GROMACS .gro file of C-alpha atoms in nm:
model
  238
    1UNK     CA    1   8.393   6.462   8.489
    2UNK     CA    2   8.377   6.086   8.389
    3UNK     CA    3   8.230   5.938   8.122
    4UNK     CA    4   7.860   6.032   8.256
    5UNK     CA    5   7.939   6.374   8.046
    6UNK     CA    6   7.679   6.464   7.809
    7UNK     CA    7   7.789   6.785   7.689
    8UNK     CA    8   8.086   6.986   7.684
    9UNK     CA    9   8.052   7.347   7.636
   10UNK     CA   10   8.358   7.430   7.465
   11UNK     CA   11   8.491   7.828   7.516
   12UNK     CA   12   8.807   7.941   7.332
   13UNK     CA   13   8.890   8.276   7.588
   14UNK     CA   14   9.058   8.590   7.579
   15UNK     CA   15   9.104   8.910   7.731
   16UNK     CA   16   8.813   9.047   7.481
   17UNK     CA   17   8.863   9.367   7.537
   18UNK     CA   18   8.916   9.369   7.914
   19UNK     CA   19   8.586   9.256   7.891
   20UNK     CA   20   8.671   8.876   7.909
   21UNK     CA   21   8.567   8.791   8.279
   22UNK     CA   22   8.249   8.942   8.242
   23UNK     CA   23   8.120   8.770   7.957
   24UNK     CA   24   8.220   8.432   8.063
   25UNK     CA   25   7.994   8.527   8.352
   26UNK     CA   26   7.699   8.556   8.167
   27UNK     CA   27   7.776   8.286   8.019
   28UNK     CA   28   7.842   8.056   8.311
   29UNK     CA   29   7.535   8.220   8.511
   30UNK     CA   30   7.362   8.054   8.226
   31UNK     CA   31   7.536   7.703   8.188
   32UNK     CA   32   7.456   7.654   8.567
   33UNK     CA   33   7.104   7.757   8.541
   34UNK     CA   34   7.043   7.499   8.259
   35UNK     CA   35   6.817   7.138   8.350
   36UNK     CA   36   7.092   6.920   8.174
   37UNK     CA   37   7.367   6.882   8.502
   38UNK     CA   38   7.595   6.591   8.314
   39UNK     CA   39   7.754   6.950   8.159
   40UNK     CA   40   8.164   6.994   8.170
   41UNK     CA   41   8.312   7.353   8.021
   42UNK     CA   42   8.660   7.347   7.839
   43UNK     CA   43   8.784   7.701   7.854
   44UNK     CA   44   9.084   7.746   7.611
   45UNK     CA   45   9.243   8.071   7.755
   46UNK     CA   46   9.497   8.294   7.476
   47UNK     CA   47   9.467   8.586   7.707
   48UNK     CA   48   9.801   8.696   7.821
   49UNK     CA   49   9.673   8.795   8.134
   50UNK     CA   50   9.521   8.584   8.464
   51UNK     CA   51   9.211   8.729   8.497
   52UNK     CA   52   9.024   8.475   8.293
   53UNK     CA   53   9.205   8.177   8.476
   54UNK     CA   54   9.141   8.325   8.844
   55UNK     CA   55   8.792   8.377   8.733
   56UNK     CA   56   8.739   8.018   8.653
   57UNK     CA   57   8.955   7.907   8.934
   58UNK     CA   58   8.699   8.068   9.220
   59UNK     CA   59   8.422   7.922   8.984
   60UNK     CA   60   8.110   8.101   9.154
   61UNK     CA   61   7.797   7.879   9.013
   62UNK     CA   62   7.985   7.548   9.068
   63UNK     CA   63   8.063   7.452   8.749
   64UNK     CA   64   8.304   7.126   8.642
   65UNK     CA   65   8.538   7.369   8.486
   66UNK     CA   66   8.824   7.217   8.277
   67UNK     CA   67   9.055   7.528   8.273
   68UNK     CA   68   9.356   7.520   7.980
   69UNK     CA   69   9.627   7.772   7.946
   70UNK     CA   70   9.704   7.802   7.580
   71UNK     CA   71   9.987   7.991   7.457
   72UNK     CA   72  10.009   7.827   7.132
   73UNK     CA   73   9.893   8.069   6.811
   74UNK     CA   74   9.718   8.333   6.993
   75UNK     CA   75   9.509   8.521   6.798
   76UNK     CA   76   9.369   8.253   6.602
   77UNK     CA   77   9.020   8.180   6.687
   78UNK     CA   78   9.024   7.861   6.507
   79UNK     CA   79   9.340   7.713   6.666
   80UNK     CA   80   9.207   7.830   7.029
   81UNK     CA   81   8.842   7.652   6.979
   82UNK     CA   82   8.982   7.347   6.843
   83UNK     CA   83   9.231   7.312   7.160
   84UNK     CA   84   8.925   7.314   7.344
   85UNK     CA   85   8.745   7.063   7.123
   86UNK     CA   86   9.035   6.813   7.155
   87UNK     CA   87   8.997   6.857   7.572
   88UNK     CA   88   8.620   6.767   7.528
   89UNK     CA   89   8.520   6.412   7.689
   90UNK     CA   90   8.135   6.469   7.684
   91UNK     CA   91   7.894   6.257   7.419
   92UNK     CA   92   7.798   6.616   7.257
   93UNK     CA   93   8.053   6.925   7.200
   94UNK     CA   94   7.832   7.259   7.212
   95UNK     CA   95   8.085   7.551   7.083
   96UNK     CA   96   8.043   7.846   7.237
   97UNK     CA   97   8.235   8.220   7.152
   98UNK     CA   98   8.291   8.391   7.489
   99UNK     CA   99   8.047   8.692   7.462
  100UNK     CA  100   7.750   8.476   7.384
  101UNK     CA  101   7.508   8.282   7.660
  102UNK     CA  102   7.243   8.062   7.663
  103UNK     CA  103   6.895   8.195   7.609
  104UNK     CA  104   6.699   7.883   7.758
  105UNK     CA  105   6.698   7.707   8.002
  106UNK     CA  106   6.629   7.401   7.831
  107UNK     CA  107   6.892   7.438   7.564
  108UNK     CA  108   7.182   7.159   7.650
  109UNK     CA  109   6.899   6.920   7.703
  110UNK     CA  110   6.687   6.960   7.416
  111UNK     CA  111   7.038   6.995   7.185
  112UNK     CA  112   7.178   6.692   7.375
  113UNK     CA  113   6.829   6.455   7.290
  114UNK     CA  114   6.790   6.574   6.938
  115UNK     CA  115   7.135   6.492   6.855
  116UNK     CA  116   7.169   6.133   7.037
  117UNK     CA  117   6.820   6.054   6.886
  118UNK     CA  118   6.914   6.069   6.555
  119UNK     CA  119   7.201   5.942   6.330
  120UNK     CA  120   7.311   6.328   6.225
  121UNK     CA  121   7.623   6.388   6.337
  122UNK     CA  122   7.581   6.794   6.378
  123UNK     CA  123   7.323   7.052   6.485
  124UNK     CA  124   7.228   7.397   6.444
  125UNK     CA  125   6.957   7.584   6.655
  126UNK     CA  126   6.828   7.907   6.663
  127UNK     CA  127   6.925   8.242   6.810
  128UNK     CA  128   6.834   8.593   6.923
  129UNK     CA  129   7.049   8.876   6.924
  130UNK     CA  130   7.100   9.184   7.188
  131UNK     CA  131   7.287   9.498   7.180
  132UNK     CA  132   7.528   9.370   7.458
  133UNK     CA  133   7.337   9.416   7.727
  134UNK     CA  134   7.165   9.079   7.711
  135UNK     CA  135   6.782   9.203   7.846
  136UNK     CA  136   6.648   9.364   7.534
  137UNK     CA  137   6.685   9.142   7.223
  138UNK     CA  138   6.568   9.112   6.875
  139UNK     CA  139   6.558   8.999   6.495
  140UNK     CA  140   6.546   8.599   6.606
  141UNK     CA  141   6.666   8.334   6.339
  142UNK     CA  142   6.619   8.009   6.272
  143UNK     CA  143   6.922   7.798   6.076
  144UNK     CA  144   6.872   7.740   5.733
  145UNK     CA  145   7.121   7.593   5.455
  146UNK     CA  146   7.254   7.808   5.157
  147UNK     CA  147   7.538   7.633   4.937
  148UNK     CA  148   7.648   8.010   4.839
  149UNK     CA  149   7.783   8.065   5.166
  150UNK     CA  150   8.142   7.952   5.094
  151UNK     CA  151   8.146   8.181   4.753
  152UNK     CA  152   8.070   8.504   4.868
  153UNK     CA  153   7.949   8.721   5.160
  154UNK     CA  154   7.603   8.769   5.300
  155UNK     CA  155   7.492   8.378   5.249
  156UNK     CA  156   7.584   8.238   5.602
  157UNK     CA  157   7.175   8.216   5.740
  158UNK     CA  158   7.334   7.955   6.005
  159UNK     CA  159   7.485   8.225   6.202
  160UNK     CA  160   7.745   8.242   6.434
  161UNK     CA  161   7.960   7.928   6.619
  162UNK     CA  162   7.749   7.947   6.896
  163UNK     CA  163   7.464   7.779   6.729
  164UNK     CA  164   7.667   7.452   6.647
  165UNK     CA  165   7.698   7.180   6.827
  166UNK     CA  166   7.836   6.772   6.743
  167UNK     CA  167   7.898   6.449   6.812
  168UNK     CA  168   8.256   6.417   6.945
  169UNK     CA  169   8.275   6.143   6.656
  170UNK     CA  170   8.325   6.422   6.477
  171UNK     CA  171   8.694   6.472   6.328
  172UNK     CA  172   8.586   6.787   6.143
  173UNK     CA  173   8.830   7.103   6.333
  174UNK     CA  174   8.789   7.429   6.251
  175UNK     CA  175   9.045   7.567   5.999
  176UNK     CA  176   9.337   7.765   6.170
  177UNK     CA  177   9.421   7.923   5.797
  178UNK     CA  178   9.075   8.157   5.821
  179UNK     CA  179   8.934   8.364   6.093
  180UNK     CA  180   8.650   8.598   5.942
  181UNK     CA  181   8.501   8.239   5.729
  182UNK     CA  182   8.612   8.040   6.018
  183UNK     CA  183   8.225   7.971   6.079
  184UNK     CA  184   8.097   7.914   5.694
  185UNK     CA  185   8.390   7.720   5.616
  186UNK     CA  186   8.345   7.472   5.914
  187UNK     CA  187   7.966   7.429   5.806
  188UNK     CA  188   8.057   7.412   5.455
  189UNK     CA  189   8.351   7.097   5.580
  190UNK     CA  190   8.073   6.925   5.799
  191UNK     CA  191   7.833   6.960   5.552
  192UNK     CA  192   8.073   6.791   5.295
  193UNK     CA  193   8.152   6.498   5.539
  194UNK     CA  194   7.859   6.460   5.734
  195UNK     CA  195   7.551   6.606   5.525
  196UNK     CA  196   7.282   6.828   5.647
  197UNK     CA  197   7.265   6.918   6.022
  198UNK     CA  198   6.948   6.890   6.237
  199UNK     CA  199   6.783   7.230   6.195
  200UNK     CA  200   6.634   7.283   6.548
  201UNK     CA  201   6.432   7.605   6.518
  202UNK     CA  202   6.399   7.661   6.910
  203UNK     CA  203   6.536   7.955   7.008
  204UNK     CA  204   6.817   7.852   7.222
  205UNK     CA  205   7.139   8.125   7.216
  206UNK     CA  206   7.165   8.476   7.277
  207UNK     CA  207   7.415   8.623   7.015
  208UNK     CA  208   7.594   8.979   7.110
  209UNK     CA  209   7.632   9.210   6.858
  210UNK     CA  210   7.908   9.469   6.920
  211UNK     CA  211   8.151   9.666   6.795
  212UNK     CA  212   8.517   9.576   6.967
  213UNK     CA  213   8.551   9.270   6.831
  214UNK     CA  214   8.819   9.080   6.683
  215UNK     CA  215   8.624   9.071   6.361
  216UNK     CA  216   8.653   9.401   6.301
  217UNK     CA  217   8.957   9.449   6.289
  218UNK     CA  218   8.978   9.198   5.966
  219UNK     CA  219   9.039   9.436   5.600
  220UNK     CA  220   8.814   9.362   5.326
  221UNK     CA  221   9.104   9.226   5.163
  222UNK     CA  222   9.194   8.940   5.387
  223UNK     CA  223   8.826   8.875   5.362
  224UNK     CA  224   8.846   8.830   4.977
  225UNK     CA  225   9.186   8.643   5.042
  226UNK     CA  226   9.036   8.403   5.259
  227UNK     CA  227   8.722   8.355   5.001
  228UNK     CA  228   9.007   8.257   4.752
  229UNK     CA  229   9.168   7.992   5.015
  230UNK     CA  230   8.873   7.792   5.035
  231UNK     CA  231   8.753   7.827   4.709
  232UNK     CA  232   9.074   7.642   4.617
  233UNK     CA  233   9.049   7.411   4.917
  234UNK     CA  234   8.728   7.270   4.852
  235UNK     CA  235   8.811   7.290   4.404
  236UNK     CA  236   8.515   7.578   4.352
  237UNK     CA  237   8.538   7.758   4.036
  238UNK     CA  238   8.318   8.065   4.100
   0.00000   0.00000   0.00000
């Protein structure tokens, strides 16, 4: 897509479980569903497999699809969404983790207008969650700030990736040292740089909440290691 882009919906992809292809349907079924058309989607594959790039190759709801093979640090959720991020052209970057969708039809184009209407450089919107099936879903939330998110768990009321989205001014990447604070640490960075985010309170994501996740495979030690990283990164004495 040309410059016309307004949003790129950015997708760092893996095998997830053998489940890979049929999340990024959902989500897809949802992107082309969406009122806001000027839409491109980076997918930033680490699977090791081609079931992911076949998928978007016979891309079934028409999609501009901007498919990228990475081989480089798989694993590592932050390197694989900021490869994506650097392939985005469009005026906003929405991130978005593969096993999420959009819950609203609406959602690029009321994130898109908030953002380029205003002189933030970041927003955060609301989401619902569902047990993985994606038809029942509950407990919504709406974004709100908490400084004590980067000293200790349980303080992240933002939420997931999914919910952010940014100008591509933005030079703010995701850090490739953490993985389980790889959200509260990129929120506590843009935060530091940029200020406050728009806090749109529309209910725009649907956030799955499983079990086979990368996440939980992560010890509660390299959790408190990663706490002392960017406690030292960002000079807080707790």
């Amino acid at each position: 897509m040309d410059s016309t882009c307004k949003v790129s919906v950015i997708v760092p992809a893996y095998e997830h479980f053998d489940r890979g292809v049929e999340f990024l349907d959902d989500l897809f079924r949802t992107i082309s569903t969406q009122t806001l058309k000027e839409v491109e989607v980076v997918v930033s594959d680490h699977s090791t497999e081609d079931n992911v790039e076949k998928f978007c190759a016979l891309n079934e709801y028409n999609l501009n699809i901007k498919y990228v093979r990475n081989k480089e640090k798989r694993g590592n959720p932050c390197a694989n969404t900021n490869v994506a991020i650097n392939h985005a052209i469009g005026d906003v970057v929405k991130v978005f983790f593969q096993d999420d969708f959009l819950y609203d039809t609406t959602a690029l184009e009321k994130i898109y207008h908030e953002l380029m209407s205003s002189e933030s450089m970041w927003l955060v919107n609301g989401c619902i969650h569902t047990k993985d099936d994606g038809h029942s879903f509950f407990h919504p939330i709406n974004p709100r700030w908490d400084s004590n998110m980067i000293l200790s768990p349980g303080c992240n009321f933002i939420g997931a990736p999914s919910v952010v989205s940014f100008k591509k001014e933005s030079k703010i990447r995701f850090d490739e040292n953490v993985a389980m604070l790889m959200d509260v640490d990129f929120y506590y960075n843009m935060f530091l740089n940029y200020g406050h985010p728009i806090y749109l309170n529309d209910t725009l994501i649907g956030n799955r909440i499983r079990e086979d996740t990368w996440q939980e495979t992560i010890t509660q030690e390299e959790v408190d290691k990663e706490f002392e990283y960017v406690h030292i990164k960002y000079g807080i004495e707790k």
